[in-house]
Coordinates of C-alpha atoms and ligand atoms in Angstrom, one line a residue:
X153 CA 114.3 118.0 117.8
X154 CA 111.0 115.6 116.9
X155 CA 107.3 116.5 115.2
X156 CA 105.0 113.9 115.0
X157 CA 102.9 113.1 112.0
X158 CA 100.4 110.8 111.4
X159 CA 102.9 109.6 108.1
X160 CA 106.5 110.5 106.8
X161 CA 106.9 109.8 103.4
X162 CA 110.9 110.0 102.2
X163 CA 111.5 111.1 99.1
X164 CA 109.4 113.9 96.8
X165 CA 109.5 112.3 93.6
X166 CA 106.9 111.1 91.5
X167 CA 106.0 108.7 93.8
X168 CA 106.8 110.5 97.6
X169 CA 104.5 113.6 96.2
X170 CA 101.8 111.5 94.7
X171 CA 101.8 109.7 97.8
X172 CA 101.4 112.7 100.1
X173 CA 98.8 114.1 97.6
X174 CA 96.5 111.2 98.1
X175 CA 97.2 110.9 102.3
X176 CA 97.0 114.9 102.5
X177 CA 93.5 115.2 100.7
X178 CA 92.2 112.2 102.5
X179 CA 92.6 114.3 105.5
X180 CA 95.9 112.8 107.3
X181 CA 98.5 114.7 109.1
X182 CA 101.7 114.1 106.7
X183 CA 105.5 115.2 106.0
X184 CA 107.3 114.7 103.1
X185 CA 110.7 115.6 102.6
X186 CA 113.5 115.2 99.9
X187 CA 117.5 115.9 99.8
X188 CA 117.1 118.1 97.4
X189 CA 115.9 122.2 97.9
X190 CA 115.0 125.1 95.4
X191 CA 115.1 124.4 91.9
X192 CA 116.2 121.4 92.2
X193 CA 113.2 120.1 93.9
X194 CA 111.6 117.5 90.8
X195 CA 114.7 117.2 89.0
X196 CA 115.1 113.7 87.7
X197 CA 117.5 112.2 85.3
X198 CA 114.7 109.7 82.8
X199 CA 113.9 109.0 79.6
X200 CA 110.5 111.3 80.4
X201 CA 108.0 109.2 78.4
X202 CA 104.4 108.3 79.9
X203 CA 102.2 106.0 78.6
X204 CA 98.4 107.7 78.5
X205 CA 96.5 104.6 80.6
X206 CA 98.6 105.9 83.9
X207 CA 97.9 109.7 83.7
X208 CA 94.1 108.5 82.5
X209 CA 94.1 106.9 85.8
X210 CA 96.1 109.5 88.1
X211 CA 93.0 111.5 86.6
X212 CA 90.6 110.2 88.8
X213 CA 92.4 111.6 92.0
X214 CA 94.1 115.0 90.2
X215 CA 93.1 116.7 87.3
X216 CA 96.5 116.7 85.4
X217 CA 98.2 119.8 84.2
X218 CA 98.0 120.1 80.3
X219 CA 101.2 122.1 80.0
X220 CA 103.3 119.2 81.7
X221 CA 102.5 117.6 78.0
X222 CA 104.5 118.7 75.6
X223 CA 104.3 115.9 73.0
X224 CA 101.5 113.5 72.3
X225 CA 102.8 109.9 71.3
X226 CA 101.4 107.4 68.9
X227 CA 103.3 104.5 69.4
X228 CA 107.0 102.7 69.5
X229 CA 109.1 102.3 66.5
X230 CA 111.4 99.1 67.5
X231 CA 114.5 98.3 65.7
X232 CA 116.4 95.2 65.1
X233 CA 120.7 95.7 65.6
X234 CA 120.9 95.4 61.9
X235 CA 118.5 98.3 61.9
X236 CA 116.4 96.0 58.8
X237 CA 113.5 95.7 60.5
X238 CA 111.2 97.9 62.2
X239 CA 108.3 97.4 64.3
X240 CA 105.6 100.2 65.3
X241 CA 103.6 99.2 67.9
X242 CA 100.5 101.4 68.9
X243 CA 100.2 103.0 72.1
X244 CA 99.2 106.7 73.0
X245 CA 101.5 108.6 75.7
X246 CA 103.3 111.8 76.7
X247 CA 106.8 113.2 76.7
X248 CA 106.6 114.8 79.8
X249 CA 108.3 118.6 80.4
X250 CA 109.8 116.4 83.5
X251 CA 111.5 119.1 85.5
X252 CA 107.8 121.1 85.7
X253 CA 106.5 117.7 86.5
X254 CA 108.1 116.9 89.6
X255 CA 107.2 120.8 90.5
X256 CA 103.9 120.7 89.7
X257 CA 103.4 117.1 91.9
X258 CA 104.9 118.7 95.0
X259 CA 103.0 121.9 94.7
X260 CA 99.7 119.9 94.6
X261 CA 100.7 117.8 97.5
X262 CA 101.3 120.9 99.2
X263 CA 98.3 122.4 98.6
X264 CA 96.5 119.5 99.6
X265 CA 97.9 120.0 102.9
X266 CA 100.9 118.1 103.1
X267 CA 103.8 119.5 105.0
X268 CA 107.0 119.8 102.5
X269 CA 110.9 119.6 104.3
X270 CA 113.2 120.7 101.4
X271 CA 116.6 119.8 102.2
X272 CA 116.2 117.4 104.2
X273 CA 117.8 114.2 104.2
X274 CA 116.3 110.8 105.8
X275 CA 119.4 109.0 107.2
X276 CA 117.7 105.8 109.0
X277 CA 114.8 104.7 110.0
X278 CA 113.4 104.3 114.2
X279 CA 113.3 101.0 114.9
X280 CA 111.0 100.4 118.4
X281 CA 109.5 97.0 119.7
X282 CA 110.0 95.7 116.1
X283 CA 108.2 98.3 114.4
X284 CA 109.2 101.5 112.4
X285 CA 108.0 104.6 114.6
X286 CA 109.6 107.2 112.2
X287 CA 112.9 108.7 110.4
X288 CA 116.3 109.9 111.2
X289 CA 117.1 113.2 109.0
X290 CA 119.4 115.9 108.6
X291 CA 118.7 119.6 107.9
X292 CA 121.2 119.6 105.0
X293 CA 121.2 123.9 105.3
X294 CA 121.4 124.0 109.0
X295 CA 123.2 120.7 109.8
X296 CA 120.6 119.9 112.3
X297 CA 119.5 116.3 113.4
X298 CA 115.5 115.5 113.4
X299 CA 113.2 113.0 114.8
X300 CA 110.5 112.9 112.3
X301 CA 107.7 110.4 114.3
X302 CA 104.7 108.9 112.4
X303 CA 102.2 106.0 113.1
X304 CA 103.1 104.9 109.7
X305 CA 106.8 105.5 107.4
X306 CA 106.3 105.5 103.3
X307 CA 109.8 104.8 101.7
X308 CA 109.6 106.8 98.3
X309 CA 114.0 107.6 97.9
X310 CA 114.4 106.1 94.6
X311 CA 116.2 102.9 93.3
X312 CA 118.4 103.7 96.5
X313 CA 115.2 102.4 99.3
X314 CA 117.4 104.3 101.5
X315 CA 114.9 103.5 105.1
X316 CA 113.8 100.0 103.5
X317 CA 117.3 98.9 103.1
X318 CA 118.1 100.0 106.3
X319 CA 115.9 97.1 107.9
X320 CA 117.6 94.0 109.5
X321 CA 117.8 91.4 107.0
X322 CA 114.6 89.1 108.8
X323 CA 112.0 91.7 107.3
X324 CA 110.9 90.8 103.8
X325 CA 110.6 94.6 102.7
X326 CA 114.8 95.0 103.3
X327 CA 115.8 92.7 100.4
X328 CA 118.8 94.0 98.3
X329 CA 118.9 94.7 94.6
X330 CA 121.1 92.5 93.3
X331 CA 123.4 93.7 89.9
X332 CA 121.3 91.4 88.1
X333 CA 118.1 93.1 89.2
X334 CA 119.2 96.9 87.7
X335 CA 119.9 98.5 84.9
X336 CA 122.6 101.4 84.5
X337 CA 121.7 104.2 82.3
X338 CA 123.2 107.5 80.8
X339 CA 120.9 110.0 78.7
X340 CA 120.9 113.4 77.2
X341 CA 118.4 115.8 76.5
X342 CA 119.6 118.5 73.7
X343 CA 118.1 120.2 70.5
X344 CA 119.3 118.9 67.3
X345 CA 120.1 121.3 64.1
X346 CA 117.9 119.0 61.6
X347 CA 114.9 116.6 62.6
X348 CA 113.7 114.0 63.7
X349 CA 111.8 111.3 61.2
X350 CA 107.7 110.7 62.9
X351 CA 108.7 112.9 66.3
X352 CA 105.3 111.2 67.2
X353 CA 106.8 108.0 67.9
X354 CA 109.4 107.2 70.8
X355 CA 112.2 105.0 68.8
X356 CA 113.8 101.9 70.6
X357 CA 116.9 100.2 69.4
X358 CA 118.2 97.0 70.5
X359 CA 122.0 96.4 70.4
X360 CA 123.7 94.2 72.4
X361 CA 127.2 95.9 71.5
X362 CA 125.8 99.7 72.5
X363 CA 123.8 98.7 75.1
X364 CA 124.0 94.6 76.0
X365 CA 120.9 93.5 78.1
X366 CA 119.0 96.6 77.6
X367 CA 118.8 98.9 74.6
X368 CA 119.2 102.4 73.7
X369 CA 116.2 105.2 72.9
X370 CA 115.5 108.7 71.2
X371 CA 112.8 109.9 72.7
X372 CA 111.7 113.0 70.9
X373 CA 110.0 116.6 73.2
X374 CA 109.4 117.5 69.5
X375 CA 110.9 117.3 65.7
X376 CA 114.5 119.1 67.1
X377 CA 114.6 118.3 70.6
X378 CA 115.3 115.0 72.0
X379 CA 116.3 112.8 75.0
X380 CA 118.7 110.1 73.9
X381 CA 120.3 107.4 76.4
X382 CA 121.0 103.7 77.1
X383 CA 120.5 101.5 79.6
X384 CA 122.8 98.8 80.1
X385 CA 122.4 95.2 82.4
X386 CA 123.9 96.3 86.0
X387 CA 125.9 92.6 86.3
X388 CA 127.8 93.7 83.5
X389 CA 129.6 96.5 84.7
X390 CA 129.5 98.7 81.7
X391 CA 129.8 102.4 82.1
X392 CA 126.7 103.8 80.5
X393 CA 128.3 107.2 79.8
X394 CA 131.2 105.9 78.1
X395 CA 128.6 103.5 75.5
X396 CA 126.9 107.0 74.9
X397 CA 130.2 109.0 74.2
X398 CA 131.7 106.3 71.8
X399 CA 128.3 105.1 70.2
X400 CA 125.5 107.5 70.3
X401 CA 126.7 111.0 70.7
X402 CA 128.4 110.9 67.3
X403 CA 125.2 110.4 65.7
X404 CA 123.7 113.8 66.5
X405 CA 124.3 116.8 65.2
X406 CA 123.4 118.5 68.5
X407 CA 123.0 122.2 68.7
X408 CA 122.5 122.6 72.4
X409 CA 122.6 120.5 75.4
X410 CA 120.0 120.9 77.8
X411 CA 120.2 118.0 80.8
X412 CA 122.9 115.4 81.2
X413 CA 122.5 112.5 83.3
X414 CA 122.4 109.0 84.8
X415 CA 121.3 106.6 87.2
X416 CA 120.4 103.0 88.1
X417 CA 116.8 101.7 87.3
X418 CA 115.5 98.6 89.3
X419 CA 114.2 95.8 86.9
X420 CA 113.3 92.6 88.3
X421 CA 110.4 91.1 89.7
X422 CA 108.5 92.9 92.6
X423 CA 109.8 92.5 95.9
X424 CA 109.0 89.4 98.3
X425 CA 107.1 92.0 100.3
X426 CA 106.7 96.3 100.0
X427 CA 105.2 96.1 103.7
X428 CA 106.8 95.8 107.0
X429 CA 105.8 97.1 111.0
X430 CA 105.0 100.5 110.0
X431 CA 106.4 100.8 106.6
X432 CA 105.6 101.0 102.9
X433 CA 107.7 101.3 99.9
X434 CA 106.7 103.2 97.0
X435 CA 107.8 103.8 93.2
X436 CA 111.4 102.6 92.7
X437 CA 111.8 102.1 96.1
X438 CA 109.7 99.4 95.6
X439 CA 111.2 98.1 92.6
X440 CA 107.7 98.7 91.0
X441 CA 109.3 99.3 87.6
X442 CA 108.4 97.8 84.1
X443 CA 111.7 95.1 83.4
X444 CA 111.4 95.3 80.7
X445 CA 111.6 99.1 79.5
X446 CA 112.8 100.3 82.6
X447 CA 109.6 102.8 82.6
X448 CA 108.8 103.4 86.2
X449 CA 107.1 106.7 86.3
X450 CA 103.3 104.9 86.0
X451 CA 104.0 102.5 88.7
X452 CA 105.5 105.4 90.9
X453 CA 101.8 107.2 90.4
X454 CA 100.1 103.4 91.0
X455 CA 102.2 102.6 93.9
X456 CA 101.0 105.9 95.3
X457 CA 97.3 105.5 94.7
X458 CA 97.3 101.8 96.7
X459 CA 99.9 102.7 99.2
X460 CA 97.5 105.8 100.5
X461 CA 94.2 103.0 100.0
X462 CA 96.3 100.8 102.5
X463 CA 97.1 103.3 104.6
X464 CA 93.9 104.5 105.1
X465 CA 92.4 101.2 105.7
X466 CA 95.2 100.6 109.1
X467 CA 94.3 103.7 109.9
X468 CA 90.6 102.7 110.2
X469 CA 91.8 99.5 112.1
X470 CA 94.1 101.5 114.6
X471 CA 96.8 99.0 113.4
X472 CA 99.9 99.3 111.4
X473 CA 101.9 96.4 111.6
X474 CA 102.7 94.3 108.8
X475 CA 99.1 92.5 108.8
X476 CA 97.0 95.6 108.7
X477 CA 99.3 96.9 106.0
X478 CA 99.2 93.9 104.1
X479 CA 96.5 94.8 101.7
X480 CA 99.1 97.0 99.7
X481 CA 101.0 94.0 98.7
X482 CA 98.1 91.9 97.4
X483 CA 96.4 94.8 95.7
X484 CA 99.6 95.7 94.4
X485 CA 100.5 91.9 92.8
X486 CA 96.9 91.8 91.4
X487 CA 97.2 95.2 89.5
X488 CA 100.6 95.3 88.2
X489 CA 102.8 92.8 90.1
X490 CA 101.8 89.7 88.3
X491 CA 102.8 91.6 85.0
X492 CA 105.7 92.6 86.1
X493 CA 106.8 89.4 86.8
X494 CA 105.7 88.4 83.6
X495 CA 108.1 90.6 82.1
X496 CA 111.0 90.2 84.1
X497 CA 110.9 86.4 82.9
X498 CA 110.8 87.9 79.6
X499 CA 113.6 90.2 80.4
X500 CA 115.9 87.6 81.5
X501 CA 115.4 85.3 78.4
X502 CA 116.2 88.4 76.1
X503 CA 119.7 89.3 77.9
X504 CA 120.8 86.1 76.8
X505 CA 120.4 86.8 73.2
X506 CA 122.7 87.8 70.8
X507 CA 122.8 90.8 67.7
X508 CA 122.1 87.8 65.5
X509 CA 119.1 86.4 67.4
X510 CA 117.6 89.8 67.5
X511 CA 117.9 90.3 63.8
X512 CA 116.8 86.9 63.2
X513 CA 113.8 86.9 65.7
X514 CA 112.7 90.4 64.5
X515 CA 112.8 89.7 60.8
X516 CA 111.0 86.7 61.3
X517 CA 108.5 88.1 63.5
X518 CA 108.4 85.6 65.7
X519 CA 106.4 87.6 68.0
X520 CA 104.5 90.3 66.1
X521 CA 103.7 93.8 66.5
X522 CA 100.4 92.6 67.8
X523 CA 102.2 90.1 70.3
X524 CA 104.3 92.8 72.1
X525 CA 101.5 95.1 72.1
X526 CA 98.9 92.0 73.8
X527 CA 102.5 91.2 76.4
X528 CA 102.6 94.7 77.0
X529 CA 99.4 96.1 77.5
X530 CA 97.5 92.9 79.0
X531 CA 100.4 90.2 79.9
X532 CA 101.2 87.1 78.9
X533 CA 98.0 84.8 78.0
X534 CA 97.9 81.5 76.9
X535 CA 96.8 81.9 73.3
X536 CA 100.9 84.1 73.2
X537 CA 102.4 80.4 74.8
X538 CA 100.5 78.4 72.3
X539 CA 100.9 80.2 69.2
X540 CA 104.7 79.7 70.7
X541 CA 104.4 76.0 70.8
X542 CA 102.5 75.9 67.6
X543 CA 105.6 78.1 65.4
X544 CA 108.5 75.3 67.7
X545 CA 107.3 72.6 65.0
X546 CA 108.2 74.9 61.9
X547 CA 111.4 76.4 63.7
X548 CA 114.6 77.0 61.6
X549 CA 116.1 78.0 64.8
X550 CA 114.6 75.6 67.3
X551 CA 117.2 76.6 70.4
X552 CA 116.0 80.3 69.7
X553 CA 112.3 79.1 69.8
X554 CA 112.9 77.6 72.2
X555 CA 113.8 80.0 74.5
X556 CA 111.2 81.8 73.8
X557 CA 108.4 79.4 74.1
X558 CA 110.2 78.6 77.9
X559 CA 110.0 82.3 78.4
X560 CA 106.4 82.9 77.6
X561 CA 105.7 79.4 79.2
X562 CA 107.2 80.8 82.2
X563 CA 105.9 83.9 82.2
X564 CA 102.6 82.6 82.4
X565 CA 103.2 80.3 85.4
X566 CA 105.5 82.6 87.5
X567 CA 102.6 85.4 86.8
X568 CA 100.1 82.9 87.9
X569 CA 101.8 82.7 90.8
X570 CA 101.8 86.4 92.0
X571 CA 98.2 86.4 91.1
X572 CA 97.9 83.8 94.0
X573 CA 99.8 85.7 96.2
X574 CA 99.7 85.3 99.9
X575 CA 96.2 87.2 101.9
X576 CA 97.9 87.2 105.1
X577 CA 101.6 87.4 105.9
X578 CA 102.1 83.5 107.2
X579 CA 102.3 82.2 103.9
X580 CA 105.0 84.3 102.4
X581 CA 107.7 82.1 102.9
X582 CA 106.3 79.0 101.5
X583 CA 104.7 81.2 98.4
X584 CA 108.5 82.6 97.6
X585 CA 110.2 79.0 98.0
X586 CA 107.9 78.0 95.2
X587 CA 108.4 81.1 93.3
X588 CA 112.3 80.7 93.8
X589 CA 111.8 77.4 92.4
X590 CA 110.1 78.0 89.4
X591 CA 112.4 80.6 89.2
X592 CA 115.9 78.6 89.3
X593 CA 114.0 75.9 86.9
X594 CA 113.4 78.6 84.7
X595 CA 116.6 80.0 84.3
X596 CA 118.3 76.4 83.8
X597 CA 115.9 76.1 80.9
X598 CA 117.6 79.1 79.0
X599 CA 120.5 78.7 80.3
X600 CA 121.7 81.2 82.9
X601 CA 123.1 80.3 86.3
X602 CA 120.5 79.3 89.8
X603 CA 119.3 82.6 91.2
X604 CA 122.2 85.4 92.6
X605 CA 122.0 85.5 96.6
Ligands
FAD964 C1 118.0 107.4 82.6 C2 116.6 107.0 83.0 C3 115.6 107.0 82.1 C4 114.3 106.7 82.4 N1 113.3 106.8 81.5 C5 112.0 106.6 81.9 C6 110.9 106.8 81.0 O1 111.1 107.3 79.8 N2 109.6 106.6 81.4 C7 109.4 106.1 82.6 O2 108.2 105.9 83.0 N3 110.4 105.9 83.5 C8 111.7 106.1 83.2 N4 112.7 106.0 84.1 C9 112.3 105.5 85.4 C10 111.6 106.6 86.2 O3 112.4 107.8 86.1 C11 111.4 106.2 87.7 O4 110.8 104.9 87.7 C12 110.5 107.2 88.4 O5 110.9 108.5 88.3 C13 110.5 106.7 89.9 O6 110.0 107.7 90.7 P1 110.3 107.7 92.3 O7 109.5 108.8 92.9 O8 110.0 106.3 92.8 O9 111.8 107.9 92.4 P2 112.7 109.3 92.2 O10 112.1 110.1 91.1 O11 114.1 108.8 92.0 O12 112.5 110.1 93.5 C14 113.1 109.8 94.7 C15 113.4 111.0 95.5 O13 113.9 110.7 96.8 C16 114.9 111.6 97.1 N5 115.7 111.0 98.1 C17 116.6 110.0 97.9 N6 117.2 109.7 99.0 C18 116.7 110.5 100.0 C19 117.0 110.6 101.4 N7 117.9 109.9 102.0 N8 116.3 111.6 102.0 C20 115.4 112.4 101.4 N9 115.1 112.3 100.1 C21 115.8 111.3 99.4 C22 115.5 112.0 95.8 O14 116.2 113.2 95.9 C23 114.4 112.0 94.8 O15 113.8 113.2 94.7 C24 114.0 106.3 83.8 C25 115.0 106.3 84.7 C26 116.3 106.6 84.4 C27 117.4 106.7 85.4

C-alpha cells in the first residue's frame, strides 16, 4: 500500500507537530505519523520547563493555549554540591501541563490540515537514485506494511533519528550519537504532603556523586506538585533510575505519584549537517538540544519554524536535494547552532570537574549570576573570555581558572566558527576538519582524551 504526500514528517512530538503545523497552513500536502495512538499520543517523559523567549516566538505562527501554562517561572535557583551557595538567575518561563501539550500541538496541526497516522511506525527510509523518496512504516493495529511517498522526508523520532540514522554512513545527516554526546535521565512527577520553598523558581543542583556530568532538578507545577529527576553523562554508564531511588526519592515526602520515566537527551554540538537528498531532521532528532541543560523543547518548536521556511523555499525551486535544502542548516547555525556549540564546549569543561571545584568555583563566583545569565541568553562574548583572563592573574586555583578561561576561549572560537558555516554544501568537509581540530586542541587543553569516533 503507498499515498503520496508532498512531505512525511516521522514523529508527532513537539517538533513532528510543529513541523506539520507550519507545512500544513502554508498550504502543502503532509502526513505525520507517530508510534504511539490514543492517549498516549503527546506523552513525553521531560523535565516540562519552557523558557518564555521560545513560546514568545512560536507566537508569531500559533496563538498558544493559556491552559498548557500552569506555572509562570521567575528564574533558576543553582546550587553548589555543598548546597552553600546559591545562585538565582533571572529568566521568565513555563512549567508546561506537558501531556495537554503534545495534544494540543497535534490537534492544531491537524486542523491546519495535516493528515495524522496514529500508530504508525516509520521502520526505514526509501532510498532511490541517492535521494530519500519516502518512509517505510507499519500499521502497529493492523500489522500492515506502508509506502508513505513525499518529495521531501522530515525526521522528527526523538533522540532515536530513527530514518536519519538509517542513511549510509557517506551522508552527513546519518552521523551517530556517540555516549559522549547524551545524557541519560530518570524523573518523577508526584505531589508532595508539604511545599515547596519559591515554587516560582525551577531549582538546579550540581552533584557529581548524584548525578556526575550533569545535575539533578525540582522543577515545581506548583507549591505541592513537582517533577524531580537527573540526568547523568551517557559515557558513564550510570543507571539514572537507580541515582534517583538511592539519592533523591528519599528526600520527598511524596503523597502521590503521577508520571514516572526516562530517556536519553542528545547534548553535543549540532550535527555536521540536518540536511540530506530529500531529508530534514528536526528537534532531537537533530540533536538541536541545549548541552548544557538538556532543554530541548525550544529548539524542537525552532527547528520546526526553519525546517518548514526551507521547505518551502525547495519547493519554490522544484528542487530538494541537499543544495536546495541547504538553507535550513545555515539558518539554523546562525540562530541557535553557534550557541549551542558554545555551550557544548562549556559542557565538556564542566564534566571534568569535581564536587570540590564546583563548591569552590560557585562560592567564589567565578562566573557570576550575571555571567550565566549573558552565556545563556546571548552566548559567549569576548568581554566573558577577558574578564576570564583578567581574574587567571589573581587565581588561587589557577588549573581551575584555567579551565575555564580555555573553555570560554573556546567557546568563542568554535562558535565563531559555526557562525561561518558553509553557504553551499562543498565546503562542509574542509569547515568540519577545522572544527574537529579546534575541537581535539580544545579538549587536550582540559584534559580529556582526542575526539570519540
Ligand atoms: C527526562 C527528561 C527531561 C527533560 N526536561 C526538559 C525540560 O525541562 N525542558 C526542555 O525544554 N526539554 C527537556 N527535555 C528535552 C525535551 O523533552 C526534548 O528536547 C523535546 O521534547 C524534543 O521533542 P521532539 O519532538 O524532538 O522529540 P520527542 O518529543 O521525543 O518526539 C518524538 C516522537 O517520535 C515518535 N517516534 C519515535 N520513533 C518513531 C518511529 N519509528 N515511527 C513513528 N514515530 C516515532 C515518538 O513516539 C515521539 O512521539 C527533557 C528530556 C528528558 C528525557
Amino acid at each position: 500500500m503507498s499515498e503520496s504526500f508532498d512531505v512525511v514528517v516521522v514523529g508527532a512530538g513537539t517538533a513532528g507537530a510543529y513541523t506539520a503545523y507550519n507545512l500544513a497552513k502554508r498550504g502543502f500536502k503532509v502526513a505525520f505519523m507517530d508510534s504511539k495512538s490514543g492517549d498516549k499520543v503527546g506523552v513525553k517523559t521531560c523535565g516540562d520547563a519552557l523558557g518564555k523567549h521560545h513560546v514568545d516566538r512560536m507566537a508569531r505562527f500559533l496563538t498558544p493555549n493559556p491552559k498548557i501554562f500552569v506555572n509562570e517561572i521567575k528564574g533558576v535557583e543553582l546550587f553548589s554540591p555543598d548546597m552553600r551557595t546559591k545562585y538565582v538567575i533571572a529568566g521568565e518561563g513555563y512549567m508546561l501541563d506537558r501531556f495537554n501539550w503534545g495534544k494540543w500541538l497535534v490537534k492544531e496541526a491537524v486542523n491546519a490540515g495535516a493528515a495524522f497516522f496514529e500508530g504508525h511506525t516509520a521502520v526505514a527510509p526509501i532510498l532511490e537514485n541517492g535521494h530519500v523518496v519516502g518512509v517505510k512504516a507499519t500499521d502497529n493495529r493492523q500489522g500492515v506494511h506502508k509506502e508513505f511517498r513525499a518529495k521531501v522526508v522530515v525526521d522528527a523520532s526523538g533522540s532515536v533519528g530513527v530514518i536519519r540514522t538509517k542513511l549510509p554512513d557517506t551522508w552527513p545527516i546519518s552521523e551517530r550519537l556517540h555516549p559522549e554526546d547524551v545524557s541519560h535521565a530518570y524523573r518523577e512527577v508526584f505531589y508532595i504532603e508539604d511545599s515547596v520553598e519559591n515554587p516560582q523558581y525551577i531549582k538546579i543542583y550540581l552533584d557529581q556523586t548524584i548525578s556526575p556530568g550533569g545535575y539533578w532538578w525540582d522543577f515545581p507545577y506548583s507549591s505541592n506538585f513537582v517533577n524531580v529527576g537527573l540526568g547523568i553523562w551517557g559515557v558513564l554508564k550510570i543507571n539514572p533510575n537507580a541515582n534517583y531511588k538511592k539519592y533523591l526519592e528519599p528526600r520527598y515526602k511524596i503523597k502521590e505519584k503521577v508520571h514516572m520515566g526516562g530517556g536519553f537527551i542528545p547534548t553535543r554540538r549540532p550535527l555536521k549537517s540536518l540536511v540530506g537528498n530529500g531529508i530534514l531532521a528536526v528537534g532531537d532528532a537533530a540533536a538541536a538540544v541545549n548541552p548544557l541543560h538538556g532543554g530541548g523543547i525550544g529548539q524542537a518548536l525552532l527547528t520546526g519554524e526553519l525546517a518548514a521556511k526551507a521547505i518551502e523555499r525547495a519547493f519554490s525551486q522544484g528542487r530538494f536535494d541537499t543544495t536546495a535544502l541547504w538553507s535550513y542548516n545555515v539558518d539554523y547555525m546562525n540562530e541557535w547552532g553557534y550557541r549551542q556549540a558554545q555551550l557544548d564546549v562549556i559542557r565538556l569543561m564542566l564534566q571534568t570537574l569535581d564536587n570540590d571545584d564546583l563548591n569552590f568555583g560557585l562560592s567564589r563566583k567565578l562566573l557570576t549570576e550575571e555571567d550565566v545569565l549573558d552565556i545563556s541568553s546571548r552566548g559567549v562574548t569576548l568581554s566573558v573570555v577577558d574578564k576570564m583572563r583578567i581574574a587567571l592573574q589573581f587565581a588561587t586555583r589557577p588549573g581551575l581558572l584555567m579551565k575555564l578561561y580555555n573553555a570560554m576561549q573556546y567557546a568563542k572560537r568554535i562558535g565563531d566558527m559555526y557562525l561561518d558555516y558553509p553557504r553551499s554544501p562543498e565546503g562542509l568537509d574542509r569547515w568540519h576538519d577545522r572544527v574537529m581540530e579546534a575541537y581535539g586542541e580544545y579538549r587536550r587543553k582540559i584534559g580529556l582524551g582526542p575526539m570519540p569516533t
